[in-house]
């Protein structure tokens, strides 16, 4: 594993933490009393629970959020040379799944307030790409995009638990016949104008790594109302076996993206506690806000009016541009407080620069947020004393 400062022993609070009780531990232990560790009853039970929670017809449990996004990309028929509009201010998986199919992510910068894709620029990009010629060309990367690539889809991301402006996205998508894949990996339980995040596009994915609002250890779930897409994704998840295929018959080129039974039962218990955990996360965010709102040179996270329920995933402050953030991270670490820059812009990751020729300055808002964002310790098991401690150290470091 590469370095992950989350659980280093010298830290006095973890950067993130799952919220586990005896109910989770007992449920997982009970699965281990049976011989059914994969493809048993629990993944279907978990899927039924997620389908009910979202009100959608299909929930497909998978081995990770990344796997789920990849399935959505395959189901949308996105293939070599196709263009998909997405955001560079995200976790890399939302763009990587396009590269898996040799498709091209067409980045559109984000709204500085929410960090979600800027829908005015999105509309412009779609219109320009549709028109073709030099107008369309200016949205494409310097290299790595084939001429005449077809715009197939939009892949918005609900950043930090706050839904993207889906009505605007859906409007332009339906006008230009584009598939909408919502990366809701950070937004389980969030609400956009009173509608559940993940239910508005053609398909969406929630992720359950241990730092998310609920966990299955590794895991995720795809949700959709599209029967044909759901059948196809279920087959791809299971090594390409279509309904009726035997164990060694594979109608499609598929993957092993299945969720195991321990993860599924863990997810089922966590889902039952989701509202409780989201309420706790909101409380923790409130404790931070009370203590940091007035701190000069720091902006606390803000909730957009379209977000009628925030599903707090991380607590990311933005420090003033004049502050040396790396030095700040080090000073906090020296005092036992972990923190992490959030996000590093996707277009500036080395393999993206190499493949597409991106340069600093290409997406200024993403880069500005990337330079100033700092995730503080955050979880639903955090106590007010721990928040107080983190804030005391932060204020101390700021005042000198
Ligand atoms: C967590 C996350 C994912 C999926 O991550 P996995 O580790 O593969 O489960 C995808 N997109 C975003 C924006 C995420 O935060």
Tab-separated table of C-alpha atoms and ligand atoms in Angstrom:
chain	number	residue	atom	x	y	z
A	1	UNK	CA	0.000	0.000	0.000
A	2	UNK	CA	1.072	3.573	-0.561
A	3	UNK	CA	1.190	5.917	2.372
A	4	UNK	CA	-2.119	6.674	3.979
A	5	UNK	CA	-1.762	8.860	7.011
A	6	UNK	CA	-5.244	8.034	8.230
A	7	UNK	CA	-4.293	5.612	10.948
A	8	UNK	CA	-0.695	6.440	11.786
A	9	UNK	CA	-0.192	5.816	15.501
A	10	UNK	CA	1.234	9.277	16.130
A	11	UNK	CA	-2.112	10.912	15.303
A	12	UNK	CA	-4.469	11.586	18.161
A	13	UNK	CA	-7.603	11.462	15.997
A	14	UNK	CA	-8.042	9.556	12.730
A	15	UNK	CA	-8.666	11.461	9.486
A	16	UNK	CA	-11.720	9.273	8.918
A	17	UNK	CA	-13.304	6.291	10.593
A	18	UNK	CA	-16.026	3.746	9.928
A	19	UNK	CA	-18.918	3.667	12.418
A	20	UNK	CA	-19.261	0.046	13.537
A	21	UNK	CA	-21.306	-1.558	16.306
A	22	UNK	CA	-21.857	-5.097	17.569
A	23	UNK	CA	-24.725	-5.399	15.087
A	24	UNK	CA	-22.229	-5.219	12.189
A	25	UNK	CA	-19.696	-7.483	13.916
A	26	UNK	CA	-22.334	-10.104	14.759
A	27	UNK	CA	-23.804	-10.082	11.258
A	28	UNK	CA	-20.412	-10.624	9.616
A	29	UNK	CA	-19.502	-13.320	12.136
A	30	UNK	CA	-22.779	-15.121	11.386
A	31	UNK	CA	-21.948	-15.269	7.673
A	32	UNK	CA	-18.665	-16.896	8.603
A	33	UNK	CA	-20.648	-19.662	10.330
A	34	UNK	CA	-21.991	-20.642	6.891
A	35	UNK	CA	-20.206	-21.927	3.787
A	36	UNK	CA	-21.769	-19.188	1.610
A	37	UNK	CA	-19.176	-16.454	1.362
A	38	UNK	CA	-20.056	-15.294	-2.151
A	39	UNK	CA	-23.218	-15.229	-4.277
A	40	UNK	CA	-25.341	-16.198	-1.279
A	41	UNK	CA	-28.525	-14.562	-0.001
A	42	UNK	CA	-26.966	-11.423	1.486
A	43	UNK	CA	-25.967	-9.494	-1.605
A	44	UNK	CA	-29.510	-9.750	-2.896
A	45	UNK	CA	-30.889	-8.681	0.443
A	46	UNK	CA	-28.534	-5.701	0.421
A	47	UNK	CA	-29.568	-4.835	-3.131
A	48	UNK	CA	-33.236	-4.957	-2.142
A	49	UNK	CA	-32.466	-2.600	0.729
A	50	UNK	CA	-30.710	-0.070	-1.501
A	51	UNK	CA	-33.444	-0.290	-4.140
A	52	UNK	CA	-36.009	0.470	-1.451
A	53	UNK	CA	-33.928	3.309	-0.005
A	54	UNK	CA	-33.560	5.008	-3.382
A	55	UNK	CA	-36.963	4.075	-4.764
A	56	UNK	CA	-35.318	2.760	-7.942
A	57	UNK	CA	-36.018	-0.600	-9.606
A	58	UNK	CA	-32.480	-1.939	-9.676
A	59	UNK	CA	-29.573	-1.943	-7.260
A	60	UNK	CA	-26.500	-3.920	-8.290
A	61	UNK	CA	-23.947	-4.596	-5.568
A	62	UNK	CA	-20.353	-4.520	-6.777
A	63	UNK	CA	-16.827	-4.794	-5.442
A	64	UNK	CA	-16.039	-1.063	-5.507
A	65	UNK	CA	-17.391	2.299	-6.578
A	66	UNK	CA	-14.870	2.318	-9.422
A	67	UNK	CA	-16.172	-1.049	-10.660
A	68	UNK	CA	-19.708	0.364	-10.591
A	69	UNK	CA	-18.777	3.418	-12.635
A	70	UNK	CA	-17.026	1.175	-15.139
A	71	UNK	CA	-20.207	-0.906	-15.502
A	72	UNK	CA	-22.248	2.254	-16.121
A	73	UNK	CA	-19.776	3.294	-18.818
A	74	UNK	CA	-20.067	-0.105	-20.519
A	75	UNK	CA	-23.868	-0.052	-20.234
A	76	UNK	CA	-23.985	3.377	-21.868
A	77	UNK	CA	-22.147	1.905	-24.872
A	78	UNK	CA	-19.226	4.279	-24.381
A	79	UNK	CA	-16.325	3.025	-26.433
A	80	UNK	CA	-13.017	3.931	-28.019
A	81	UNK	CA	-12.789	7.583	-29.059
A	82	UNK	CA	-16.145	8.598	-27.556
A	83	UNK	CA	-16.300	11.860	-25.630
A	84	UNK	CA	-17.788	12.170	-22.155
A	85	UNK	CA	-18.108	15.477	-20.340
A	86	UNK	CA	-17.001	15.297	-16.713
A	87	UNK	CA	-15.245	17.279	-14.001
A	88	UNK	CA	-11.544	17.441	-13.147
A	89	UNK	CA	-12.402	18.206	-9.493
A	90	UNK	CA	-13.081	14.669	-8.321
A	91	UNK	CA	-11.512	11.453	-7.191
A	92	UNK	CA	-9.642	9.951	-10.188
A	93	UNK	CA	-12.008	6.987	-10.573
A	94	UNK	CA	-14.714	9.101	-12.252
A	95	UNK	CA	-12.343	9.824	-15.150
A	96	UNK	CA	-10.341	6.603	-15.081
A	97	UNK	CA	-13.380	4.494	-15.972
A	98	UNK	CA	-13.554	6.411	-19.266
A	99	UNK	CA	-9.902	5.682	-19.977
A	100	UNK	CA	-10.576	1.983	-19.298
A	101	UNK	CA	-12.682	2.038	-22.506
A	102	UNK	CA	-10.333	4.361	-24.398
A	103	UNK	CA	-12.975	7.069	-24.236
A	104	UNK	CA	-11.947	10.693	-23.716
A	105	UNK	CA	-12.923	12.719	-20.653
A	106	UNK	CA	-13.821	16.242	-21.766
A	107	UNK	CA	-13.277	18.330	-18.677
A	108	UNK	CA	-15.480	21.255	-17.764
A	109	UNK	CA	-14.393	23.408	-14.835
A	110	UNK	CA	-16.409	23.614	-11.621
A	111	UNK	CA	-18.533	26.156	-9.839
A	112	UNK	CA	-16.347	27.751	-7.136
A	113	UNK	CA	-19.127	27.696	-4.535
A	114	UNK	CA	-20.055	23.992	-4.626
A	115	UNK	CA	-17.077	22.454	-6.402
A	116	UNK	CA	-19.554	20.712	-8.722
A	117	UNK	CA	-19.512	20.918	-12.520
A	118	UNK	CA	-20.321	24.419	-13.809
A	119	UNK	CA	-23.562	23.922	-15.737
A	120	UNK	CA	-23.267	27.149	-17.749
A	121	UNK	CA	-19.947	25.976	-19.132
A	122	UNK	CA	-21.344	22.464	-19.515
A	123	UNK	CA	-24.124	23.715	-21.771
A	124	UNK	CA	-21.647	25.751	-23.810
A	125	UNK	CA	-19.372	22.728	-24.186
A	126	UNK	CA	-22.222	20.500	-25.354
A	127	UNK	CA	-23.415	23.092	-27.891
A	128	UNK	CA	-19.881	23.707	-29.188
A	129	UNK	CA	-19.060	20.006	-29.468
A	130	UNK	CA	-22.359	19.411	-31.223
A	131	UNK	CA	-21.580	22.189	-33.701
A	132	UNK	CA	-18.115	20.709	-34.292
A	133	UNK	CA	-15.234	22.619	-35.861
A	134	UNK	CA	-12.961	24.985	-33.937
A	135	UNK	CA	-15.682	25.821	-31.377
A	136	UNK	CA	-15.844	22.161	-30.348
A	137	UNK	CA	-12.118	21.647	-30.644
A	138	UNK	CA	-11.344	24.118	-27.874
A	139	UNK	CA	-13.011	21.867	-25.263
A	140	UNK	CA	-10.879	18.884	-26.215
A	141	UNK	CA	-7.499	18.052	-24.702
A	142	UNK	CA	-4.357	19.156	-26.599
A	143	UNK	CA	-3.800	15.572	-27.696
A	144	UNK	CA	-5.279	12.103	-27.258
A	145	UNK	CA	-8.755	12.856	-28.653
A	146	UNK	CA	-9.542	11.430	-32.072
A	147	UNK	CA	-11.094	13.755	-34.641
A	148	UNK	CA	-14.821	13.186	-34.969
A	149	UNK	CA	-15.202	11.558	-31.546
A	150	UNK	CA	-18.863	11.317	-30.632
A	151	UNK	CA	-20.200	13.030	-27.520
A	152	UNK	CA	-22.070	10.242	-25.694
A	153	UNK	CA	-22.583	11.136	-22.062
A	154	UNK	CA	-22.211	13.464	-19.112
A	155	UNK	CA	-20.649	12.150	-15.914
A	156	UNK	CA	-21.247	14.646	-13.088
A	157	UNK	CA	-19.870	14.055	-9.606
A	158	UNK	CA	-21.658	14.917	-6.349
A	159	UNK	CA	-18.619	16.358	-4.642
A	160	UNK	CA	-18.171	15.999	-0.867
A	161	UNK	CA	-21.784	14.845	-0.419
A	162	UNK	CA	-23.416	17.711	-2.275
A	163	UNK	CA	-25.410	16.872	-5.421
A	164	UNK	CA	-24.438	18.467	-8.731
A	165	UNK	CA	-27.020	20.804	-10.292
A	166	UNK	CA	-28.856	17.877	-11.858
A	167	UNK	CA	-31.847	19.735	-13.354
A	168	UNK	CA	-29.548	21.802	-15.556
A	169	UNK	CA	-27.510	18.727	-16.450
A	170	UNK	CA	-30.608	16.676	-17.303
A	171	UNK	CA	-32.025	19.497	-19.409
A	172	UNK	CA	-29.005	19.761	-21.657
A	173	UNK	CA	-28.541	15.971	-21.713
A	174	UNK	CA	-32.077	15.311	-22.922
A	175	UNK	CA	-31.836	18.089	-25.492
A	176	UNK	CA	-28.702	16.521	-27.008
A	177	UNK	CA	-29.584	12.884	-26.298
A	178	UNK	CA	-26.744	12.211	-23.858
A	179	UNK	CA	-26.624	9.528	-21.186
A	180	UNK	CA	-26.216	10.829	-17.632
A	181	UNK	CA	-24.074	8.757	-15.261
A	182	UNK	CA	-24.100	10.274	-11.783
A	183	UNK	CA	-21.039	9.622	-9.648
A	184	UNK	CA	-22.832	9.733	-6.299
A	185	UNK	CA	-20.014	7.834	-4.587
A	186	UNK	CA	-19.711	10.642	-2.041
A	187	UNK	CA	-23.402	11.410	-1.709
A	188	UNK	CA	-25.402	8.478	-0.346
A	189	UNK	CA	-28.444	10.005	1.352
A	190	UNK	CA	-28.000	13.523	-0.027
A	191	UNK	CA	-31.015	15.334	-1.462
A	192	UNK	CA	-31.221	17.622	-4.471
A	193	UNK	CA	-34.383	19.758	-4.362
A	194	UNK	CA	-35.861	17.087	-2.092
A	195	UNK	CA	-35.002	14.266	-4.490
A	196	UNK	CA	-32.511	11.535	-3.597
A	197	UNK	CA	-29.012	11.932	-5.011
A	198	UNK	CA	-28.319	9.107	-7.423
A	199	UNK	CA	-31.885	8.774	-8.671
A	200	UNK	CA	-31.999	11.492	-11.311
A	201	UNK	CA	-29.774	10.355	-14.172
A	202	UNK	CA	-29.775	7.159	-16.216
A	203	UNK	CA	-27.614	5.397	-13.649
A	204	UNK	CA	-25.659	6.274	-10.529
A	205	UNK	CA	-23.096	4.744	-8.221
A	206	UNK	CA	-22.657	4.863	-4.453
A	207	UNK	CA	-19.376	3.740	-2.893
A	208	UNK	CA	-18.719	2.141	0.465
A	209	UNK	CA	-14.986	2.326	1.183
A	210	UNK	CA	-14.472	2.718	4.962
A	211	UNK	CA	-14.166	6.519	4.749
A	212	UNK	CA	-17.621	6.936	3.144
A	213	UNK	CA	-20.856	7.716	4.981
A	214	UNK	CA	-21.557	3.976	5.259
A	215	UNK	CA	-19.233	1.089	4.500
A	216	UNK	CA	-19.060	-2.456	3.187
A	217	UNK	CA	-15.227	-2.432	3.601
A	218	UNK	CA	-14.619	-2.496	-0.153
A	219	UNK	CA	-17.765	-2.183	-2.229
A	220	UNK	CA	-20.336	-0.115	-4.013
A	221	UNK	CA	-23.716	-0.268	-5.698
A	222	UNK	CA	-25.074	0.805	-9.061
A	223	UNK	CA	-28.664	2.043	-9.162
A	224	UNK	CA	-30.872	2.457	-12.212
A	225	UNK	CA	-34.439	2.206	-13.470
A	226	UNK	CA	-33.297	0.855	-16.831
A	227	UNK	CA	-34.131	-2.879	-17.048
A	228	UNK	CA	-31.895	-3.668	-20.014
A	229	UNK	CA	-28.919	-1.784	-18.596
A	230	UNK	CA	-29.392	-3.532	-15.242
A	231	UNK	CA	-29.423	-7.002	-16.869
A	232	UNK	CA	-26.283	-6.153	-18.811
A	233	UNK	CA	-24.463	-4.788	-15.747
A	234	UNK	CA	-25.414	-7.860	-13.676
A	235	UNK	CA	-23.942	-10.040	-16.409
A	236	UNK	CA	-20.749	-7.978	-16.699
A	237	UNK	CA	-20.304	-8.026	-12.919
A	238	UNK	CA	-20.399	-11.823	-13.048
A	239	UNK	CA	-17.725	-12.539	-15.697
A	240	UNK	CA	-20.098	-11.747	-18.552
A	241	UNK	CA	-22.549	-14.530	-17.776
A	242	UNK	CA	-25.957	-13.658	-19.222
A	243	UNK	CA	-29.121	-15.168	-17.674
A	244	UNK	CA	-29.136	-18.840	-18.704
A	245	UNK	CA	-25.367	-19.052	-19.128
A	246	UNK	CA	-23.698	-21.854	-17.189
A	247	UNK	CA	-20.624	-21.266	-15.020
A	248	UNK	CA	-18.290	-21.629	-17.998
A	249	UNK	CA	-20.427	-19.828	-20.562
A	250	UNK	CA	-19.741	-16.140	-21.021
A	251	UNK	CA	-21.926	-14.211	-23.418
A	252	UNK	CA	-20.023	-10.961	-22.854
A	253	UNK	CA	-16.528	-9.838	-22.007
A	254	UNK	CA	-17.084	-9.359	-18.285
A	255	UNK	CA	-15.316	-8.881	-14.982
A	256	UNK	CA	-15.350	-10.204	-11.488
A	257	UNK	CA	-16.933	-7.157	-9.865
A	258	UNK	CA	-19.063	-9.142	-7.381
A	259	UNK	CA	-19.584	-8.082	-3.766
A	260	UNK	CA	-18.869	-10.842	-1.234
A	261	UNK	CA	-21.358	-11.902	1.430
A	262	UNK	CA	-19.515	-10.437	4.432
A	263	UNK	CA	-19.454	-7.053	2.731
A	264	UNK	CA	-23.109	-7.347	1.762
A	265	UNK	CA	-24.332	-8.181	5.245
A	266	UNK	CA	-22.188	-5.394	6.660
A	267	UNK	CA	-23.792	-3.058	4.138
A	268	UNK	CA	-27.285	-4.207	5.105
A	269	UNK	CA	-26.711	-3.337	8.764
A	270	UNK	CA	-25.011	-0.045	7.882
A	271	UNK	CA	-27.897	0.890	5.575
A	272	UNK	CA	-30.272	0.403	8.490
A	273	UNK	CA	-28.152	2.862	10.472
A	274	UNK	CA	-27.561	5.333	7.637
A	275	UNK	CA	-29.973	8.010	8.844
A	276	UNK	CA	-28.475	7.854	12.329
A	277	UNK	CA	-24.937	8.108	10.934
A	278	UNK	CA	-25.811	10.976	8.592
A	279	UNK	CA	-27.381	12.847	11.497
A	280	UNK	CA	-24.215	12.336	13.529
A	281	UNK	CA	-22.056	13.580	10.651
A	282	UNK	CA	-24.204	16.679	10.361
A	283	UNK	CA	-23.710	17.330	14.060
A	284	UNK	CA	-19.923	17.006	13.732
A	285	UNK	CA	-19.964	19.432	10.774
A	286	UNK	CA	-21.955	21.821	12.968
A	287	UNK	CA	-19.355	21.623	15.750
A	288	UNK	CA	-16.657	22.559	13.242
A	289	UNK	CA	-18.724	25.391	11.767
A	290	UNK	CA	-19.320	26.896	15.222
A	291	UNK	CA	-15.587	26.996	15.915
A	292	UNK	CA	-14.168	27.866	12.484
A	293	UNK	CA	-16.743	30.166	10.868
A	294	UNK	CA	-15.093	33.272	12.301
A	295	UNK	CA	-11.481	32.171	11.843
A	296	UNK	CA	-9.787	34.602	9.439
A	297	UNK	CA	-8.092	33.200	6.296
A	298	UNK	CA	-10.320	30.116	6.356
A	299	UNK	CA	-13.570	29.368	4.524
A	300	UNK	CA	-15.789	26.654	5.938
A	301	UNK	CA	-17.820	24.414	3.595
A	302	UNK	CA	-21.061	25.918	2.308
A	303	UNK	CA	-24.253	24.192	1.264
A	304	UNK	CA	-25.872	25.179	-2.058
A	305	UNK	CA	-29.574	26.160	-2.011
A	306	UNK	CA	-30.324	23.183	-4.298
A	307	UNK	CA	-28.913	20.819	-1.660
A	308	UNK	CA	-31.922	20.237	0.539
A	309	UNK	CA	-30.016	17.604	2.439
A	310	UNK	CA	-26.265	17.529	2.718
A	311	UNK	CA	-24.767	14.079	3.161
A	312	UNK	CA	-21.554	15.110	4.887
A	313	UNK	CA	-18.738	13.002	3.431
A	314	UNK	CA	-15.651	15.003	4.366
A	315	UNK	CA	-15.102	18.334	6.088
A	316	UNK	CA	-12.973	20.359	3.685
A	317	UNK	CA	-12.002	23.907	4.584
A	318	UNK	CA	-10.437	26.303	2.109
A	319	UNK	CA	-7.450	28.231	3.327
A	320	UNK	CA	-6.552	31.658	1.988
A	321	UNK	CA	-4.287	31.549	-1.083
A	322	UNK	CA	-1.421	33.250	0.799
A	323	UNK	CA	-1.238	30.441	3.328
A	324	UNK	CA	1.419	27.777	2.778
A	325	UNK	CA	-0.892	24.784	2.946
A	326	UNK	CA	1.827	22.143	2.907
A	327	UNK	CA	3.513	23.806	5.870
A	328	UNK	CA	0.138	23.927	7.596
A	329	UNK	CA	-0.380	20.176	7.044
A	330	UNK	CA	3.065	19.545	8.531
A	331	UNK	CA	2.442	21.775	11.561
A	332	UNK	CA	-0.875	20.051	12.231
A	333	UNK	CA	0.781	16.640	11.869
A	334	UNK	CA	3.510	17.661	14.320
A	335	UNK	CA	0.740	18.289	16.836
A	336	UNK	CA	-0.945	14.957	16.129
A	337	UNK	CA	-3.672	16.144	13.760
A	338	UNK	CA	-3.950	14.476	10.334
A	339	UNK	CA	-5.232	16.497	7.382
A	340	UNK	CA	-5.180	16.036	3.612
A	341	UNK	CA	-5.235	18.306	0.550
A	342	UNK	CA	-8.552	17.645	-1.254
A	343	UNK	CA	-8.833	17.096	-4.286
A	344	UNK	CA	-5.690	17.061	-6.385
A	345	UNK	CA	-6.977	18.084	-9.861
A	346	UNK	CA	-7.374	15.046	-12.115
A	347	UNK	CA	-6.072	16.742	-15.243
A	348	UNK	CA	-2.710	17.364	-13.564
A	349	UNK	CA	-2.099	13.758	-12.528
A	350	UNK	CA	1.050	12.578	-14.333
A	351	UNK	CA	-0.616	9.971	-16.570
A	352	UNK	CA	-3.310	12.474	-17.594
A	353	UNK	CA	-0.700	15.085	-18.517
A	354	UNK	CA	1.181	12.480	-20.512
A	355	UNK	CA	-1.856	11.173	-22.364
A	356	UNK	CA	-3.787	14.387	-22.990
A	357	UNK	CA	-1.211	17.168	-22.649
A	358	UNK	CA	-2.994	19.094	-19.920
A	359	UNK	CA	-1.222	22.059	-18.363
A	360	UNK	CA	-1.538	24.119	-15.264
A	361	UNK	CA	-4.046	26.888	-15.905
A	362	UNK	CA	-6.381	24.728	-18.017
A	363	UNK	CA	-9.068	24.566	-15.289
A	364	UNK	CA	-8.411	27.505	-12.961
A	365	UNK	CA	-11.280	27.005	-10.513
A	366	UNK	CA	-10.459	23.327	-10.002
A	367	UNK	CA	-6.813	24.236	-9.515
A	368	UNK	CA	-7.625	27.019	-7.059
A	369	UNK	CA	-9.847	24.716	-4.988
A	370	UNK	CA	-7.191	22.036	-5.295
A	371	UNK	CA	-4.544	24.379	-3.895
A	372	UNK	CA	-6.675	25.644	-1.011
A	373	UNK	CA	-8.774	22.649	0.078
A	374	UNK	CA	-7.858	20.846	3.260
A	375	UNK	CA	-9.800	17.905	4.698
A	376	UNK	CA	-9.861	17.841	8.485
A	377	UNK	CA	-10.536	14.756	10.637
A	378	UNK	CA	-14.163	13.811	10.135
A	379	UNK	CA	-16.446	10.865	10.842
A	380	UNK	CA	-19.712	10.023	12.545
A	381	UNK	CA	-17.860	8.668	15.597
A	382	UNK	CA	-16.028	11.922	16.266
A	383	UNK	CA	-16.780	13.529	19.611
A	384	UNK	CA	-17.207	17.226	20.292
A	385	UNK	CA	-14.027	17.052	22.402
A	386	UNK	CA	-12.095	15.776	19.388
A	387	UNK	CA	-13.489	18.543	17.173
A	388	UNK	CA	-12.583	21.049	19.888
A	389	UNK	CA	-9.038	19.681	19.996
A	390	UNK	CA	-8.577	19.832	16.217
A	391	UNK	CA	-9.910	23.384	16.108
A	392	UNK	CA	-7.777	24.501	19.042
A	393	UNK	CA	-4.637	23.239	17.317
A	394	UNK	CA	-5.719	24.771	14.003
A	395	UNK	CA	-6.337	28.176	15.581
A	396	UNK	CA	-3.014	27.928	17.460
A	397	UNK	CA	-1.148	27.170	14.239
A	398	UNK	CA	-2.876	30.097	12.515
A	399	UNK	CA	-2.236	32.639	15.220
A	400	UNK	CA	1.370	31.505	15.298
B	1	LIG	C1	-14.971	6.951	-3.356
B	1	LIG	C2	-15.183	7.457	-4.722
B	1	LIG	C3	-15.291	6.597	-5.824
B	1	LIG	C4	-15.158	5.090	-5.729
B	1	LIG	O1	-14.112	4.658	-4.989
B	1	LIG	P1	-13.824	3.117	-4.696
B	1	LIG	O2	-12.619	3.201	-3.816
B	1	LIG	O3	-13.550	2.450	-5.989
B	1	LIG	O4	-14.994	2.514	-4.013
B	1	LIG	C5	-15.586	7.153	-7.054
B	1	LIG	N1	-15.752	8.477	-7.217
B	1	LIG	C6	-15.656	9.334	-6.187
B	1	LIG	C7	-15.900	10.784	-6.440
B	1	LIG	C8	-15.347	8.860	-4.914
B	1	LIG	O5	-15.216	9.712	-3.896
